[in-house]
mmCIF file of C-alpha atoms in Angstrom:
data_model
loop_
_atom_site.group_PDB
_atom_site.id
_atom_site.type_symbol
_atom_site.label_atom_id
_atom_site.label_comp_id
_atom_site.label_asym_id
_atom_site.label_seq_id
_atom_site.Cartn_x
_atom_site.Cartn_y
_atom_site.Cartn_z
ATOM 1 C CA LYS A 16 108.750 106.019 104.569
ATOM 2 C CA ASN A 17 107.139 102.595 104.287
ATOM 3 C CA GLN A 18 104.587 102.675 101.486
ATOM 4 C CA VAL A 19 102.613 100.306 99.302
ATOM 5 C CA GLU A 20 101.191 101.634 96.057
ATOM 6 C CA GLN A 21 98.788 99.810 93.793
ATOM 7 C CA SER A 22 97.695 100.316 90.226
ATOM 8 C CA PRO A 23 95.327 100.751 88.634
ATOM 9 C CA GLN A 24 92.942 102.269 91.195
ATOM 10 C CA SER A 25 90.031 100.647 89.412
ATOM 11 C CA LEU A 26 89.531 98.240 86.554
ATOM 12 C CA ILE A 27 86.557 96.980 84.576
ATOM 13 C CA ILE A 28 86.821 93.744 82.604
ATOM 14 C CA LEU A 29 84.452 91.355 80.891
ATOM 15 C CA GLU A 30 83.662 87.989 82.398
ATOM 16 C CA GLY A 31 86.068 85.314 81.210
ATOM 17 C CA LYS A 32 88.934 87.733 80.538
ATOM 18 C CA ASN A 33 92.247 87.784 82.388
ATOM 19 C CA CYS A 34 93.686 90.748 84.245
ATOM 20 C CA THR A 35 96.792 91.757 86.177
ATOM 21 C CA LEU A 36 96.979 94.062 89.173
ATOM 22 C CA GLN A 37 100.209 95.775 90.181
ATOM 23 C CA CYS A 38 101.820 96.541 93.522
ATOM 24 C CA ASN A 39 105.014 98.520 94.216
ATOM 25 C CA TYR A 40 106.386 98.815 97.710
ATOM 26 C CA THR A 41 109.067 100.707 99.567
ATOM 27 C CA VAL A 42 108.980 98.762 102.823
ATOM 28 C CA SER A 43 112.137 97.968 104.725
ATOM 29 C CA PRO A 44 113.036 95.645 106.209
ATOM 30 C CA PHE A 45 110.817 93.326 104.187
ATOM 31 C CA SER A 46 109.317 90.169 105.656
ATOM 32 C CA ASN A 47 106.616 89.017 103.271
ATOM 33 C CA LEU A 48 103.949 90.238 100.876
ATOM 34 C CA ARG A 49 100.271 89.329 100.939
ATOM 35 C CA TRP A 50 97.339 89.811 98.670
ATOM 36 C CA TYR A 51 93.884 90.132 100.177
ATOM 37 C CA LYS A 52 90.455 90.161 98.538
ATOM 38 C CA GLN A 53 87.783 92.374 100.066
ATOM 39 C CA ASP A 54 84.193 91.979 98.942
ATOM 40 C CA THR A 55 81.925 95.001 99.373
ATOM 41 C CA GLY A 56 80.746 95.295 102.968
ATOM 42 C CA ARG A 57 83.023 92.550 104.273
ATOM 43 C CA GLY A 58 86.444 92.162 105.824
ATOM 44 C CA PRO A 59 89.550 91.319 103.746
ATOM 45 C CA VAL A 60 90.324 87.655 103.108
ATOM 46 C CA SER A 61 93.855 86.401 102.512
ATOM 47 C CA LEU A 62 94.676 85.035 99.027
ATOM 48 C CA THR A 63 98.444 84.493 99.140
ATOM 49 C CA ILE A 64 101.523 85.126 101.296
ATOM 50 C CA MET A 65 105.006 85.219 99.708
ATOM 51 C CA THR A 66 108.442 85.603 101.251
ATOM 52 C CA PHE A 67 111.336 87.245 99.386
ATOM 53 C CA SER A 68 112.557 83.844 98.142
ATOM 54 C CA GLU A 69 109.260 82.997 96.446
ATOM 55 C CA ASN A 70 108.668 84.227 92.889
ATOM 56 C CA THR A 71 105.196 82.843 92.328
ATOM 57 C CA LYS A 72 102.325 81.521 94.372
ATOM 58 C CA SER A 73 98.942 80.383 93.155
ATOM 59 C CA ASN A 74 95.555 80.036 94.767
ATOM 60 C CA GLY A 75 93.125 78.637 92.220
ATOM 61 C CA ARG A 76 92.670 81.204 89.438
ATOM 62 C CA TYR A 77 94.778 83.731 91.357
ATOM 63 C CA THR A 78 98.536 83.825 90.755
ATOM 64 C CA ALA A 79 100.774 86.249 92.600
ATOM 65 C CA THR A 80 104.333 87.070 91.566
ATOM 66 C CA LEU A 81 107.044 88.809 93.524
ATOM 67 C CA ASP A 82 110.257 90.475 92.386
ATOM 68 C CA ALA A 83 112.075 91.369 95.593
ATOM 69 C CA ASP A 84 114.859 93.132 93.670
ATOM 70 C CA THR A 85 112.562 95.668 92.033
ATOM 71 C CA LYS A 86 110.096 95.573 94.947
ATOM 72 C CA GLN A 87 107.174 94.792 92.705
ATOM 73 C CA SER A 88 104.383 92.276 92.885
ATOM 74 C CA SER A 89 101.484 91.431 90.630
ATOM 75 C CA LEU A 90 98.250 89.507 91.011
ATOM 76 C CA HIS A 91 97.007 87.771 87.882
ATOM 77 C CA ILE A 92 93.408 86.620 87.696
ATOM 78 C CA THR A 93 92.618 84.032 85.056
ATOM 79 C CA ALA A 94 89.229 83.495 83.410
ATOM 80 C CA SER A 95 87.517 86.084 85.574
ATOM 81 C CA GLN A 96 84.125 85.441 87.112
ATOM 82 C CA LEU A 97 81.448 87.831 88.331
ATOM 83 C CA SER A 98 82.342 86.818 91.896
ATOM 84 C CA ASP A 99 85.843 88.225 91.382
ATOM 85 C CA SER A 100 84.366 91.733 91.608
ATOM 86 C CA ALA A 101 86.001 93.107 94.743
ATOM 87 C CA SER A 102 88.831 95.250 96.038
ATOM 88 C CA TYR A 103 92.259 93.580 95.942
ATOM 89 C CA ILE A 104 94.683 94.805 98.552
ATOM 90 C CA CYS A 105 98.458 94.387 98.530
ATOM 91 C CA VAL A 106 99.971 94.208 102.014
ATOM 92 C CA VAL A 107 103.614 94.075 103.091
ATOM 93 C CA ARG A 108 104.735 92.788 106.470
ATOM 94 C CA VAL A 109 107.638 94.621 108.073
ATOM 95 C CA TYR A 110 110.375 92.383 109.414
ATOM 96 C CA ASN A 111 110.891 92.355 113.163
ATOM 97 C CA GLN A 112 108.347 95.045 113.974
ATOM 98 C CA GLY A 113 105.919 92.792 115.723
ATOM 99 C CA GLY A 114 103.981 91.799 112.664
ATOM 100 C CA LYS A 115 103.316 95.340 111.446
ATOM 101 C CA LEU A 116 101.478 95.361 108.121
ATOM 102 C CA ILE A 117 101.551 98.151 105.544
ATOM 103 C CA PHE A 118 98.399 98.202 103.416
ATOM 104 C CA GLY A 119 97.960 99.502 99.894
ATOM 105 C CA GLN A 120 94.801 101.394 99.005
ATOM 106 C CA GLY A 121 93.546 98.555 96.857
ATOM 107 C CA THR A 122 92.458 98.054 93.257
ATOM 108 C CA GLU A 123 88.709 98.016 92.712
ATOM 109 C CA LEU A 124 87.925 95.294 90.154
ATOM 110 C CA SER A 125 84.557 95.084 88.460
ATOM 111 C CA VAL A 126 83.766 92.067 86.291
ATOM 112 C CA LYS A 127 80.903 92.643 83.884
ATOM 113 C CA PRO A 128 78.830 89.945 82.124
ATOM 114 C CA ASP B 26 83.865 76.652 112.889
ATOM 115 C CA ALA B 27 86.145 79.293 114.351
ATOM 116 C CA GLU B 28 85.244 82.840 113.529
ATOM 117 C CA ILE B 29 85.714 86.494 114.391
ATOM 118 C CA THR B 30 82.661 88.650 114.997
ATOM 119 C CA GLN B 31 82.094 92.340 115.523
ATOM 120 C CA SER B 32 79.190 94.210 117.046
ATOM 121 C CA PRO B 33 77.366 96.334 116.346
ATOM 122 C CA ARG B 34 77.615 96.161 112.555
ATOM 123 C CA HIS B 35 76.292 99.706 112.243
ATOM 124 C CA LYS B 36 76.333 102.518 114.788
ATOM 125 C CA ILE B 37 75.267 106.157 114.744
ATOM 126 C CA THR B 38 76.368 108.329 117.628
ATOM 127 C CA GLU B 39 76.784 111.966 118.535
ATOM 128 C CA THR B 40 79.944 113.981 118.969
ATOM 129 C CA GLY B 41 81.330 113.692 122.476
ATOM 130 C CA ARG B 42 79.714 110.378 123.392
ATOM 131 C CA GLN B 43 81.721 107.354 124.467
ATOM 132 C CA VAL B 44 81.359 104.406 122.117
ATOM 133 C CA THR B 45 82.586 100.830 122.477
ATOM 134 C CA LEU B 46 82.921 98.445 119.553
ATOM 135 C CA ALA B 47 83.111 94.756 120.369
ATOM 136 C CA CYS B 48 85.361 92.139 118.778
ATOM 137 C CA HIS B 49 85.182 88.442 119.648
ATOM 138 C CA GLN B 50 87.223 85.614 118.129
ATOM 139 C CA THR B 51 86.984 81.879 118.637
ATOM 140 C CA TRP B 52 90.281 81.018 116.906
ATOM 141 C CA ASN B 53 92.104 81.107 120.242
ATOM 142 C CA HIS B 54 94.590 83.517 118.654
ATOM 143 C CA ASN B 55 96.982 85.481 120.835
ATOM 144 C CA ASN B 56 97.222 88.435 118.437
ATOM 145 C CA MET B 57 94.339 90.841 117.900
ATOM 146 C CA PHE B 58 94.215 94.101 115.951
ATOM 147 C CA TRP B 59 91.926 97.047 115.306
ATOM 148 C CA TYR B 60 92.028 98.930 111.998
ATOM 149 C CA ARG B 61 90.064 101.720 110.437
ATOM 150 C CA GLN B 62 89.370 101.965 106.710
ATOM 151 C CA ASP B 63 88.660 105.288 105.021
ATOM 152 C CA LEU B 64 88.335 106.290 101.381
ATOM 153 C CA GLY B 65 91.715 107.236 99.983
ATOM 154 C CA HIS B 66 93.618 105.318 102.641
ATOM 155 C CA GLY B 67 94.638 101.740 103.132
ATOM 156 C CA LEU B 68 93.691 100.074 106.391
ATOM 157 C CA ARG B 69 95.406 101.854 109.260
ATOM 158 C CA LEU B 70 96.300 100.240 112.552
ATOM 159 C CA ILE B 71 94.696 101.727 115.661
ATOM 160 C CA HIS B 72 95.705 99.367 118.487
ATOM 161 C CA TYR B 73 96.919 95.811 118.811
ATOM 162 C CA SER B 74 97.451 93.152 121.448
ATOM 163 C CA TYR B 75 99.750 90.135 121.607
ATOM 164 C CA GLY B 76 98.038 88.531 124.572
ATOM 165 C CA VAL B 77 96.010 89.012 127.726
ATOM 166 C CA GLN B 78 96.849 92.274 129.505
ATOM 167 C CA ASP B 79 99.033 93.374 126.567
ATOM 168 C CA THR B 80 98.016 96.413 124.472
ATOM 169 C CA ASN B 81 99.997 98.606 122.081
ATOM 170 C CA LYS B 82 99.373 101.775 120.112
ATOM 171 C CA GLY B 83 99.221 101.740 116.345
ATOM 172 C CA GLU B 84 99.717 104.595 113.927
ATOM 173 C CA VAL B 85 96.325 106.291 114.510
ATOM 174 C CA SER B 86 95.645 105.617 118.202
ATOM 175 C CA ASP B 87 94.695 109.117 119.394
ATOM 176 C CA GLY B 88 91.164 109.149 120.807
ATOM 177 C CA TYR B 89 90.952 105.340 121.042
ATOM 178 C CA SER B 90 91.678 102.805 123.768
ATOM 179 C CA VAL B 91 91.569 99.019 124.113
ATOM 180 C CA SER B 92 91.796 96.499 126.911
ATOM 181 C CA ARG B 93 92.499 92.749 126.775
ATOM 182 C CA SER B 94 91.129 90.853 129.765
ATOM 183 C CA ASN B 95 90.822 87.482 127.999
ATOM 184 C CA THR B 96 92.013 85.774 124.827
ATOM 185 C CA GLU B 97 88.727 86.057 122.926
ATOM 186 C CA ASP B 98 87.856 89.751 123.204
ATOM 187 C CA LEU B 99 89.426 93.097 122.324
ATOM 188 C CA PRO B 100 86.879 95.920 122.697
ATOM 189 C CA LEU B 101 87.708 99.281 121.125
ATOM 190 C CA THR B 102 86.555 102.410 122.964
ATOM 191 C CA LEU B 103 86.218 105.870 121.520
ATOM 192 C CA GLU B 104 86.545 108.055 124.600
ATOM 193 C CA SER B 105 84.762 111.093 123.145
ATOM 194 C CA ALA B 106 83.587 110.486 119.610
ATOM 195 C CA ALA B 107 84.559 113.026 116.950
ATOM 196 C CA SER B 108 83.303 113.412 113.383
ATOM 197 C CA SER B 109 86.802 112.513 112.167
ATOM 198 C CA GLN B 110 86.243 109.048 113.643
ATOM 199 C CA THR B 111 83.446 108.299 111.193
ATOM 200 C CA SER B 112 84.845 105.241 109.468
ATOM 201 C CA VAL B 113 84.603 101.504 108.970
ATOM 202 C CA TYR B 114 86.360 99.611 111.736
ATOM 203 C CA PHE B 115 87.811 96.142 111.303
ATOM 204 C CA CYS B 116 89.016 93.769 113.957
ATOM 205 C CA ALA B 117 91.502 91.036 113.050
ATOM 206 C CA SER B 118 93.268 88.176 114.787
ATOM 207 C CA SER B 119 96.255 85.964 114.025
ATOM 208 C CA ASP B 120 98.223 83.097 115.460
ATOM 209 C CA SER B 121 101.517 84.016 117.077
ATOM 210 C CA ASN B 122 103.342 80.833 116.148
ATOM 211 C CA SER B 123 103.650 80.959 112.351
ATOM 212 C CA GLY B 124 107.137 82.387 111.990
ATOM 213 C CA GLY B 125 106.008 85.671 110.513
ATOM 214 C CA GLN B 126 103.724 84.106 107.941
ATOM 215 C CA GLU B 127 100.629 84.270 110.092
ATOM 216 C CA THR B 128 97.407 85.110 108.316
ATOM 217 C CA GLN B 129 95.299 87.844 109.814
ATOM 218 C CA TYR B 130 91.626 86.905 109.848
ATOM 219 C CA PHE B 131 89.319 89.885 109.650
ATOM 220 C CA GLY B 132 85.881 90.438 111.093
ATOM 221 C CA PRO B 133 82.987 91.782 108.985
ATOM 222 C CA GLY B 134 83.507 95.392 110.082
ATOM 223 C CA THR B 135 81.541 98.033 111.991
ATOM 224 C CA ARG B 136 80.312 101.145 110.175
ATOM 225 C CA LEU B 137 80.413 104.068 112.597
ATOM 226 C CA LEU B 138 78.844 107.445 111.864
ATOM 227 C CA VAL B 139 79.545 110.303 114.270
ATOM 228 C CA LEU B 140 77.135 113.221 113.880
#
């Protein structure tokens, strides 16, 4: 069964600190992996997209890593800001199934001053 | 600027009523999607369309229907609303020509409460 699992479910950090969110997936066949940010009351917004050949991709203070062998990904946030408070969703695209996406449940990040 | 909008943003209805949620995008994207988001679940696909007159069922399509008469719009209809359909609904669109790396752009969501 195609699944995407994220950990932790929720996380509280102090402003300025770094943090890492985890994603494990059992999706086959694999096409690519995305990280989305979802602010409260809004739709998800894409942060990164990585294919199996890409180990790392950055978007400002966000750096995503992918290990296609172990089927794990992480999202590292550097020097967190209050505006980073949001849900971060790991999403895997299934290859050759018309763009089907499998969504994780998300990690709820709260950045405190 | 191109955008994707949903209306209404909030809706309260009664069990058994027909409800239609609107989705409109100005990206000129061929692909459009409807998802629902519930606590304890990731976003789940309801219906999707790859172009005008094309519609397909997603994993949770029972009780929902869509139609695609033009590129910009994909309305979602709940034929007879049930309390189990209380949820937040998101519409999304994407370009069909990005070799599998297309980004899905999401609307702001519609909160639906079925009493």
